[in-house]
PDB file of C-alpha atoms in Angstrom:
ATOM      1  CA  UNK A  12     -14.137  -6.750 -10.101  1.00  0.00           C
ATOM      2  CA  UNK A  13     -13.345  -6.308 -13.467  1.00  0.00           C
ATOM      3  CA  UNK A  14      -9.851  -7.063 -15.317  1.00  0.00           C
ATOM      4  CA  UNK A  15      -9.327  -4.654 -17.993  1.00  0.00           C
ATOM      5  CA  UNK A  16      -6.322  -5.881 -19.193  1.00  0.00           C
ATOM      6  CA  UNK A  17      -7.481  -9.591 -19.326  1.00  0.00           C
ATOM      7  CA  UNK A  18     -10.478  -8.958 -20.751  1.00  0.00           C
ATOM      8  CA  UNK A  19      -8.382  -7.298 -23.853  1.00  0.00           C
ATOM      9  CA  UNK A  20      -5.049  -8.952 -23.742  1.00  0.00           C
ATOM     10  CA  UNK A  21      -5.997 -10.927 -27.024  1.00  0.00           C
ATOM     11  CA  UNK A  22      -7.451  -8.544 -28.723  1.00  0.00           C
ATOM     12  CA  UNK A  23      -3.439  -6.237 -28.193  1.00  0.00           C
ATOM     13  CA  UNK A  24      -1.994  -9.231 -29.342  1.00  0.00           C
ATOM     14  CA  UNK A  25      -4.045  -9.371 -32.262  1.00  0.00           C
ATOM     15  CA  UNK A  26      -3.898  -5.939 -33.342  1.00  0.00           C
ATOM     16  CA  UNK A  27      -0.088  -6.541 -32.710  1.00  0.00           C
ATOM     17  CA  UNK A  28       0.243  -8.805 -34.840  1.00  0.00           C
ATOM     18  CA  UNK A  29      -1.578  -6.761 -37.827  1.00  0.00           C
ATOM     19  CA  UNK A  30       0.758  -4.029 -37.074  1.00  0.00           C
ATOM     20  CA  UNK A  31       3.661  -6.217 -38.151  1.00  0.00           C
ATOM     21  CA  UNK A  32       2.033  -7.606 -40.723  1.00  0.00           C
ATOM     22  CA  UNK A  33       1.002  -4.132 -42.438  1.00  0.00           C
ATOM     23  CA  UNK A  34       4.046  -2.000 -41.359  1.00  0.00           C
ATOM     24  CA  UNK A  35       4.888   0.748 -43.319  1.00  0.00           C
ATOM     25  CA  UNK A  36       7.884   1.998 -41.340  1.00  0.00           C
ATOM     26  CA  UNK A  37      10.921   0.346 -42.494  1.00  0.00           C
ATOM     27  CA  UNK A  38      13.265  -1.771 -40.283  1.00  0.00           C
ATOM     28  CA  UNK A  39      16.442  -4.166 -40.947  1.00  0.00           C
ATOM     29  CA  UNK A  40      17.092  -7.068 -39.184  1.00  0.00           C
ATOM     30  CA  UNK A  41      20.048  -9.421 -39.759  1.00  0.00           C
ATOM     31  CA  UNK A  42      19.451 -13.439 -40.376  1.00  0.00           C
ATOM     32  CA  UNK A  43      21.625 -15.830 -38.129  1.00  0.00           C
ATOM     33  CA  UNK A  44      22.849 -17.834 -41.353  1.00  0.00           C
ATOM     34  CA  UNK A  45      24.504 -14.932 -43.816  1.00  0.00           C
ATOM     35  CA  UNK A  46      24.012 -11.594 -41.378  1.00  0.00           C
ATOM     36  CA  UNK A  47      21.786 -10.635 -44.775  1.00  0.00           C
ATOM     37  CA  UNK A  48      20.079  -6.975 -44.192  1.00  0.00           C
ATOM     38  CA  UNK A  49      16.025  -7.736 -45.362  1.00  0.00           C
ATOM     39  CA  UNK A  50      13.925  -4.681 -45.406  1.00  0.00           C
ATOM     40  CA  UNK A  51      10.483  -4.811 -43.361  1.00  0.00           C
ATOM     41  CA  UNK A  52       8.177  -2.636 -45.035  1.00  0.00           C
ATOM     42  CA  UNK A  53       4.857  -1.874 -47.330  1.00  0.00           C
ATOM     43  CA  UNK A  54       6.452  -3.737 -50.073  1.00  0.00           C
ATOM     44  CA  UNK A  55       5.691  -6.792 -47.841  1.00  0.00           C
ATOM     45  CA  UNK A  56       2.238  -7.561 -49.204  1.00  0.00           C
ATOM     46  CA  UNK A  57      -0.151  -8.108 -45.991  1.00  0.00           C
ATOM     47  CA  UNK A  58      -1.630 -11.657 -45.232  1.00  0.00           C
ATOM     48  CA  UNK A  59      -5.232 -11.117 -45.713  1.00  0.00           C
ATOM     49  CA  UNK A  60      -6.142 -13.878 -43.905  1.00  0.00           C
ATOM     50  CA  UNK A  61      -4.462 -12.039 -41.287  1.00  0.00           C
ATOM     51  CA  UNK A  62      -6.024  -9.491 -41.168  1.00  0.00           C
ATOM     52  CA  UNK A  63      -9.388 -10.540 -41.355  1.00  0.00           C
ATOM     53  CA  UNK A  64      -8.968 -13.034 -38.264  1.00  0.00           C
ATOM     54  CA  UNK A  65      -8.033 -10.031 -36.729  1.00  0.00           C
ATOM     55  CA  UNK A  66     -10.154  -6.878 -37.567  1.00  0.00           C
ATOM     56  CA  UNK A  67     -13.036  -7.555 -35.211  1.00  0.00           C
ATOM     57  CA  UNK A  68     -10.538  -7.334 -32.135  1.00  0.00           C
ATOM     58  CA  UNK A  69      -9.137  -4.512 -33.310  1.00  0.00           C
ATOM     59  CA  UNK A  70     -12.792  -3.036 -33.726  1.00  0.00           C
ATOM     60  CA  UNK A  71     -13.302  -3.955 -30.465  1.00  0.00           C
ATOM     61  CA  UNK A  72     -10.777  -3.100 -28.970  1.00  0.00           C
ATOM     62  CA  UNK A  73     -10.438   0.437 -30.646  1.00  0.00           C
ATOM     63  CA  UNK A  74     -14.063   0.641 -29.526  1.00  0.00           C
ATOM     64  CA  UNK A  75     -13.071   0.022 -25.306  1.00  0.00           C
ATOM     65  CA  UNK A  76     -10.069   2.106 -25.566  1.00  0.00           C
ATOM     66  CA  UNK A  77     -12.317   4.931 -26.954  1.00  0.00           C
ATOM     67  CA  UNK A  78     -14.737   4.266 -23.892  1.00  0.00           C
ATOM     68  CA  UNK A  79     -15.115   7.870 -22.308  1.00  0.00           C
ATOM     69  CA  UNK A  80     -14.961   7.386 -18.600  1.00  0.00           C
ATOM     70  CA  UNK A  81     -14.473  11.478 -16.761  1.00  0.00           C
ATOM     71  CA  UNK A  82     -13.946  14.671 -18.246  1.00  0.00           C
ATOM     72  CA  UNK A  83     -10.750  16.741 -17.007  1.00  0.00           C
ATOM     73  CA  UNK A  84     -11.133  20.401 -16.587  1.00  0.00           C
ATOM     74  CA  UNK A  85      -7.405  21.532 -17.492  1.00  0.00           C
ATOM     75  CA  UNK A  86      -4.076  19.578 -19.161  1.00  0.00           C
ATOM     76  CA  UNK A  87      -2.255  17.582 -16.928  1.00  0.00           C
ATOM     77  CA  UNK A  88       1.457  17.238 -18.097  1.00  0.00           C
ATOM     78  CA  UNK A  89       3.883  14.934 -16.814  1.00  0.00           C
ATOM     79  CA  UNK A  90       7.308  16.535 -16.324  1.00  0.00           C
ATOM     80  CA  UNK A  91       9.826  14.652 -14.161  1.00  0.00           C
ATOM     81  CA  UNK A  92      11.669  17.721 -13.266  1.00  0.00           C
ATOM     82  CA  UNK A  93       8.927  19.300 -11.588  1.00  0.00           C
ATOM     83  CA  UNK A  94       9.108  18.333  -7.569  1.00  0.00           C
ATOM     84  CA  UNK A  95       4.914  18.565  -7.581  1.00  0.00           C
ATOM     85  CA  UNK A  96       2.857  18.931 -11.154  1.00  0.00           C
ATOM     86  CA  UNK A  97      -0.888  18.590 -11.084  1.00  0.00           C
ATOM     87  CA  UNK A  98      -0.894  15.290 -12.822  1.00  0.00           C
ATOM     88  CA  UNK A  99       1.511  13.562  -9.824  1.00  0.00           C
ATOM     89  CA  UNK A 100      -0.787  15.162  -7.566  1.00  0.00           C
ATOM     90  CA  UNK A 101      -3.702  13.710  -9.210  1.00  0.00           C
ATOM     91  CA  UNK A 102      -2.109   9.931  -9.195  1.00  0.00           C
ATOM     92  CA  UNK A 103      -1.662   9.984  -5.301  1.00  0.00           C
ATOM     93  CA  UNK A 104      -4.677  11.732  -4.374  1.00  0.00           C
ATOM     94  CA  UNK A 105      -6.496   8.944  -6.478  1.00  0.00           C
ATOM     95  CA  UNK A 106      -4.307   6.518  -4.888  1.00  0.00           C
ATOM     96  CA  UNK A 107      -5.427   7.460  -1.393  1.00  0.00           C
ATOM     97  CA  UNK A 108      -9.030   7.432  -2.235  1.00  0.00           C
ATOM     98  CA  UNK A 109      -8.781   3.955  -3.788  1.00  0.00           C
ATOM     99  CA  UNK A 110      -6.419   2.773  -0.842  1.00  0.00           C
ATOM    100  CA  UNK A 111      -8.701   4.048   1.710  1.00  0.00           C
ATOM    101  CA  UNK A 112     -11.337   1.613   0.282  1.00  0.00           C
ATOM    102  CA  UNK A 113      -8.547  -1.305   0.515  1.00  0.00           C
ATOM    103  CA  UNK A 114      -7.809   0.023   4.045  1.00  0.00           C
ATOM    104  CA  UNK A 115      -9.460   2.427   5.652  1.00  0.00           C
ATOM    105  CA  UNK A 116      -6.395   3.002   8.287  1.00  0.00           C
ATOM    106  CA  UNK A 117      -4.337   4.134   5.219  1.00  0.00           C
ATOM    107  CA  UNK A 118      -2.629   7.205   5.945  1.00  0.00           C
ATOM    108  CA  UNK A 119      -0.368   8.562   3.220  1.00  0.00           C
ATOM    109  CA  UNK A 120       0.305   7.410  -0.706  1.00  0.00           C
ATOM    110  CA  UNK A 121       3.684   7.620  -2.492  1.00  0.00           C
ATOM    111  CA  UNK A 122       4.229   6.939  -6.698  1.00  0.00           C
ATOM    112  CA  UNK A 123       7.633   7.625  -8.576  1.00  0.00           C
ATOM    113  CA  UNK A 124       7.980  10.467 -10.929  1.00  0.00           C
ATOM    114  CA  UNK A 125       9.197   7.661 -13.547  1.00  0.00           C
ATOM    115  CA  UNK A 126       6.131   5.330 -12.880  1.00  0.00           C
ATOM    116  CA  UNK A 127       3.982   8.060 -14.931  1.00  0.00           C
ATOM    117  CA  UNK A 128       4.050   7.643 -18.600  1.00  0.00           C
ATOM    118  CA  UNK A 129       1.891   9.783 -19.803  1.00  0.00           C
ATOM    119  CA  UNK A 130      -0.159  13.252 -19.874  1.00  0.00           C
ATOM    120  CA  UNK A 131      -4.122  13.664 -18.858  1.00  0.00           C
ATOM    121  CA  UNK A 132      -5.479  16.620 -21.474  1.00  0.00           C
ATOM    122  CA  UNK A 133      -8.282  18.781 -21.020  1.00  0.00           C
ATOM    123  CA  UNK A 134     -11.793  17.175 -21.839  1.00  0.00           C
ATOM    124  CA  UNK A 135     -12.581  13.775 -22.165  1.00  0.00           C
ATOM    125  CA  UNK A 136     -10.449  11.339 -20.569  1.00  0.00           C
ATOM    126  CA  UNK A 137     -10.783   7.097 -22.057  1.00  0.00           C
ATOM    127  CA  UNK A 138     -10.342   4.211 -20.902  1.00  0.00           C
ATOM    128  CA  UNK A 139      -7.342   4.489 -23.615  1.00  0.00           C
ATOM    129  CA  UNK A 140      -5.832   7.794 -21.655  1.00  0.00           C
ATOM    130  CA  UNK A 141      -4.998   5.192 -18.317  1.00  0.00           C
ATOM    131  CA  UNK A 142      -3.413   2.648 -20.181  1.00  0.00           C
ATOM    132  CA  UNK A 143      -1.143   5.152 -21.554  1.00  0.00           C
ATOM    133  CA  UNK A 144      -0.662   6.576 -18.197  1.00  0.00           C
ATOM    134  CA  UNK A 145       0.122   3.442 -16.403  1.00  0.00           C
ATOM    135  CA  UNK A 146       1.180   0.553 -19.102  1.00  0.00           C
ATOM    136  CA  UNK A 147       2.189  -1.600 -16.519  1.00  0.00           C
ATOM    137  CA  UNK A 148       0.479  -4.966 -14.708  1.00  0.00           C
ATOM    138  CA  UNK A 149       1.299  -3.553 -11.023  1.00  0.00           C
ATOM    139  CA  UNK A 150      -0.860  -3.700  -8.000  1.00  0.00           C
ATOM    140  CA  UNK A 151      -1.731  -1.447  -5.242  1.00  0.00           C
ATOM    141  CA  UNK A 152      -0.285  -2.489  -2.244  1.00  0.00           C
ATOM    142  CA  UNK A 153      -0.521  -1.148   1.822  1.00  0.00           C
ATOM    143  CA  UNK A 154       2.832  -1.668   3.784  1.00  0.00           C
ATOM    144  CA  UNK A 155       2.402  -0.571   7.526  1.00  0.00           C
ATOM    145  CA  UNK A 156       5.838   0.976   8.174  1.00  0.00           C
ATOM    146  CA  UNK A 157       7.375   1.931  11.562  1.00  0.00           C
ATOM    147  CA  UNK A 158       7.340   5.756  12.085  1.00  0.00           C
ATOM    148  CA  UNK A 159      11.551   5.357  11.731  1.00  0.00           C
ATOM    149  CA  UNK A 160      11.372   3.366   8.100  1.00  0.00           C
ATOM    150  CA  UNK A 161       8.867   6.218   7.128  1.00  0.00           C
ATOM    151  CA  UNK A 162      11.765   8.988   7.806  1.00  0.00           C
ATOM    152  CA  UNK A 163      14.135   6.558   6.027  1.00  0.00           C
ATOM    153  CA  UNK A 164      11.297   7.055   3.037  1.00  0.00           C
ATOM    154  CA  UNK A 165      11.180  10.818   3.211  1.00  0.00           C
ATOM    155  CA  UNK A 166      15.059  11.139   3.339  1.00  0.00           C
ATOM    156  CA  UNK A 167      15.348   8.829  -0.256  1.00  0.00           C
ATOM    157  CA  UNK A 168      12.421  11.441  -1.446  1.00  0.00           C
ATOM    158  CA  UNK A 169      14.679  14.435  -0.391  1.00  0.00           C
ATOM    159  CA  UNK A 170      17.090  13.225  -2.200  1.00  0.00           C
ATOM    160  CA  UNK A 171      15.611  12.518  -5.877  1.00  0.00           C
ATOM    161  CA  UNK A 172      14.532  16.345  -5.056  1.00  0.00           C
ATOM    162  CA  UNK A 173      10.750  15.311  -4.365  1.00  0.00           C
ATOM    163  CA  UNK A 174       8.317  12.262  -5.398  1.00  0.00           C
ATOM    164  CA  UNK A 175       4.998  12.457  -5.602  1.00  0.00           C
ATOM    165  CA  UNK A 176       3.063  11.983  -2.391  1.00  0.00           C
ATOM    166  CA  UNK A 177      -0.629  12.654  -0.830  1.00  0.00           C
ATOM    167  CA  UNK A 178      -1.655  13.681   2.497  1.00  0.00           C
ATOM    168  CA  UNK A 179       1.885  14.233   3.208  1.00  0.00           C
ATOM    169  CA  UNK A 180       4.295  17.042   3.348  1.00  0.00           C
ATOM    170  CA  UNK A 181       7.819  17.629   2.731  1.00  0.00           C
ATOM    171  CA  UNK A 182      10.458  20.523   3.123  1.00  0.00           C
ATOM    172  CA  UNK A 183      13.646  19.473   1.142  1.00  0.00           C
ATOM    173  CA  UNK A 184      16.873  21.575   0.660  1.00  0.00           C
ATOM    174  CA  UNK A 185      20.239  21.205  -1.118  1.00  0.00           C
ATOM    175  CA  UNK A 186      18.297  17.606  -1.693  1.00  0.00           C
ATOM    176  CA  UNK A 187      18.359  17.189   2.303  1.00  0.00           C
ATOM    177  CA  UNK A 188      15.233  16.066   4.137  1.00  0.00           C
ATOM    178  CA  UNK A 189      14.238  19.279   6.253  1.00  0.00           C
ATOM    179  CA  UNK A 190      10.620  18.255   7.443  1.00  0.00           C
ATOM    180  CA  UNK A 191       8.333  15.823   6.609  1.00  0.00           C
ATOM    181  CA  UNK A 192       4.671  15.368   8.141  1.00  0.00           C
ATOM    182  CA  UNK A 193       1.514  12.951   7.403  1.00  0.00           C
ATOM    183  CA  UNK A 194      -1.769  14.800   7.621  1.00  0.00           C
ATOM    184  CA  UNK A 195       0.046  17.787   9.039  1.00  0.00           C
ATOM    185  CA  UNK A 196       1.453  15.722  11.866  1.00  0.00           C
ATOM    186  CA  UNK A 197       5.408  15.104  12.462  1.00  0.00           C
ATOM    187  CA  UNK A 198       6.756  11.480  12.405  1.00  0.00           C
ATOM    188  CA  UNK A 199       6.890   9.614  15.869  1.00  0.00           C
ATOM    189  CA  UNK A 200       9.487   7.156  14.873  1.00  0.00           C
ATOM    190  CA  UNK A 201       7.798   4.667  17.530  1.00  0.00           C
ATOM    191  CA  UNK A 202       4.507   4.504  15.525  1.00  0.00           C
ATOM    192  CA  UNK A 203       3.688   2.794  12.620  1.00  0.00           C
ATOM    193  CA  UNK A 204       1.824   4.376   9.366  1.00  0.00           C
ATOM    194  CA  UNK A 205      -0.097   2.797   6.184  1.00  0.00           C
ATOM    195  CA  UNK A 206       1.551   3.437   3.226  1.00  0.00           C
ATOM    196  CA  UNK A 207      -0.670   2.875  -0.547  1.00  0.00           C
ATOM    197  CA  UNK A 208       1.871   2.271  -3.305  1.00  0.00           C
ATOM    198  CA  UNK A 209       2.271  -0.083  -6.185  1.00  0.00           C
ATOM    199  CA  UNK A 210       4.240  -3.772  -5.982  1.00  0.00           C
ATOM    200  CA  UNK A 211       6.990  -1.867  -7.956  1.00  0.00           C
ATOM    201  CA  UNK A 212       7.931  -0.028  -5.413  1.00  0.00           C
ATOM    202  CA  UNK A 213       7.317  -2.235  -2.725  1.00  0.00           C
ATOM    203  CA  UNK A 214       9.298  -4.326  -4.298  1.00  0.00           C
ATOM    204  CA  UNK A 215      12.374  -2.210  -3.843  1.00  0.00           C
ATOM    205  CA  UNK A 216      12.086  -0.552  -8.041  1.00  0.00           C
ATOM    206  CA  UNK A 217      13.372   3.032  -8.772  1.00  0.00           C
ATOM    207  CA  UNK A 218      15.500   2.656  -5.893  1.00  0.00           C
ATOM    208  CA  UNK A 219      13.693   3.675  -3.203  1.00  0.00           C
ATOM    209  CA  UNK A 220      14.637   3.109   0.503  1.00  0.00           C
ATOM    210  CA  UNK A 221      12.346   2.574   3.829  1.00  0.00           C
ATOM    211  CA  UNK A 222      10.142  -0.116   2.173  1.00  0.00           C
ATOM    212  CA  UNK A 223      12.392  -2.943   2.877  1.00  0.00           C
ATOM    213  CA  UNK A 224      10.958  -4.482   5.992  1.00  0.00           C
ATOM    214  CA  UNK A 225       7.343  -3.335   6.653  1.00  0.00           C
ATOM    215  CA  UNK A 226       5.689  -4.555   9.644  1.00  0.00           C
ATOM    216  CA  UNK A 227       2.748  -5.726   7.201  1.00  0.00           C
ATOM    217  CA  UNK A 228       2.397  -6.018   3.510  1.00  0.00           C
ATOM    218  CA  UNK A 229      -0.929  -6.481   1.791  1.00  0.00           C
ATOM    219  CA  UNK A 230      -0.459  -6.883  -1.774  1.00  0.00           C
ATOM    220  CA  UNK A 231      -4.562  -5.574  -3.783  1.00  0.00           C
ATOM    221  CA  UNK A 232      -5.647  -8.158  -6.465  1.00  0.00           C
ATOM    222  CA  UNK A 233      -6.540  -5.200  -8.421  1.00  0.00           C
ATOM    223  CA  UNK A 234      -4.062  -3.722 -10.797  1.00  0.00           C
ATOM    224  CA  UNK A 235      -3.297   0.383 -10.568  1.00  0.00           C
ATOM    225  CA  UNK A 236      -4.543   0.730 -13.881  1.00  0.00           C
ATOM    226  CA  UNK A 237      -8.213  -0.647 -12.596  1.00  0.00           C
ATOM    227  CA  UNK A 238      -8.483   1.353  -9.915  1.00  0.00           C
ATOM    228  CA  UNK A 239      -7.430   4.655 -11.948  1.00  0.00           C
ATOM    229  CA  UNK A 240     -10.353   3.376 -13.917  1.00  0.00           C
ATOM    230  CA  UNK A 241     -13.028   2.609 -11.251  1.00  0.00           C
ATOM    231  CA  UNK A 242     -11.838   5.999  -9.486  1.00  0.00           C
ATOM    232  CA  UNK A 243     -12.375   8.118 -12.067  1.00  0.00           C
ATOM    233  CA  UNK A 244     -15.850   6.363 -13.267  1.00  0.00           C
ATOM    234  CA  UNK A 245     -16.692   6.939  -9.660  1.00  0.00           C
ATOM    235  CA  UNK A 246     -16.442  10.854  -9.928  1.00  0.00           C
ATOM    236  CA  UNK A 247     -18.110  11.087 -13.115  1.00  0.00           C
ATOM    237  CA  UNK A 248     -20.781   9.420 -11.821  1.00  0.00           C
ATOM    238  CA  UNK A 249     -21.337  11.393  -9.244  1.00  0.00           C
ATOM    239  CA  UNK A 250     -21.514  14.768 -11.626  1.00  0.00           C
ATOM    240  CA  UNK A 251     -18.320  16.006 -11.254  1.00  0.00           C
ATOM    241  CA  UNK A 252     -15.192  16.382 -13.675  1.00  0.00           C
ATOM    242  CA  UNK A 253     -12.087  15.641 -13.095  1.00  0.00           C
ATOM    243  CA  UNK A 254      -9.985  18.228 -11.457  1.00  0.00           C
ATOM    244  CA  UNK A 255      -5.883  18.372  -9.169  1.00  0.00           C
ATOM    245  CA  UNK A 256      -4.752  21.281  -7.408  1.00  0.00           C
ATOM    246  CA  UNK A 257      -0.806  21.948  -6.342  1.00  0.00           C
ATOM    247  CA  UNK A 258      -0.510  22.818  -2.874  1.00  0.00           C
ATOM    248  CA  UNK A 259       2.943  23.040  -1.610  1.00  0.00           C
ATOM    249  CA  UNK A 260       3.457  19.321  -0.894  1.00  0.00           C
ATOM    250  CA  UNK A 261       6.289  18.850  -2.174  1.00  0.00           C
ATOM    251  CA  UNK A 262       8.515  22.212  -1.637  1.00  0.00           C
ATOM    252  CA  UNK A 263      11.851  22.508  -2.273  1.00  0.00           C
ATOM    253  CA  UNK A 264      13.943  25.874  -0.736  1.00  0.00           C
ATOM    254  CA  UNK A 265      16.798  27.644  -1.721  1.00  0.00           C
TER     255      UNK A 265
END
């Protein structure tokens, strides 16, 4: 498996540190001793030694992040007011494919509107493009849920008016859970479903309820960024672009 982000971590804190070093935006900070105001900017002349220890990472680097990996065939926009966009719908599709591999029982995949950070544009898509999209170190995770706890789930989605999900349905009003189904099928509070999502949320972040005791809780060694990565490499490969559709998953009614 590979590890993007340990592979590069040195080479971002390299490059970070040549961004402070050659800064040309200018910012105060105060000193303990005399609360003296001292200007950080391009008058600052940059270490050269610096820099040259670190312009091969940055090469590098800039060279990986560049790495095309898929094509996409339209713009995907993240907009957090939108109940369903085609870029949420993207994320949890992927998420089910790649979950499906960790587990092939899996049966529906849930993300947070505010765990997307970024767009997907039209044409190529880099390796750069997912780390923008998901920044963060978190890993995929399956939590088997009883059929009640998953009800609990859809109720907390109802009520942020809609999250995205895949191979799952929801009717929401007035932020009020009116239906929810898995694969077209109601809940049967006595069963228990597989659930792909991140340790973020399984962990209880952006508030959401109906994770909090899962009957089982496998926690992926690969992060979410990875598996965007692999997923979408996968596609290409196979001679097709990258493409999301919406489809009424997430409806809200007046």
């Amino acid at each position: 498996m590979k590890t993007w982000f340990s592979t590069y971590n040195l080479l971002f804190l390299s490059v970070g540190l040549l961004a402070l070093s050659s800064c040309k935006t200018t910012y105060y900070q105060s000193t303990v001793s005399n609360k003296q105001m001292i200007a950080i900017n391009n008058s600052i002349v940059e270490d050269t030694a610096i820099s040259n220890y670190i312009n091969p990472y940055r090469t590098q680097l800039e060279a990986k992040m560049n790495e095309v990996i898929g094509i996409s065939t339209e713009n995907m926009i993240h907009n957090r007011n939108l109940p369903e966009s085609l870029l949420s719908n993207f994320f949890v599709d992927a998420m089910m494919g790649i979950g499906r591999k960790i587990d092939p029982e899996v049966d529906f995949s849930m993300a947070t509107k505010d765990g997307i950070r970024s767009n997907i544009k039209a044409g190529d898509i880099t390796v750069g493009t997912i780390f923008e999209f998901m920044p963060f170190e978190n890993l995929f995770v399956v939590l088997e849920l009883k059929g009640s706890d998953v009800l609990r789930l859809a109720d907390f989605i109802a009520e942020s008016n809609g999250q995205p999900i895949g191979n799952a349905q929801i009717l929401i009003k007035d932020k009020k859970l009116q239906d929810f189904k898995i694969a077209g099928k109601n809940i049967d509070p006595n069963k228990t479903y597989k659930l792909i999502t991140y340790d973020f949320i399984a962990n209880g972040g952006d508030h959401v309820r109906g994770l909090e005791n899962p009957v089982k809780k496998t926690t992926s060694t690969q992060l979410v960024r990875e598996g965007l990565i692999d997923y979408i490499q996968g596609i290409s490969k196979s001679g097709k672009k990258i493409e999301s559709k919406l489809d009424g998953r997430v409806k809200i009614i007046q």
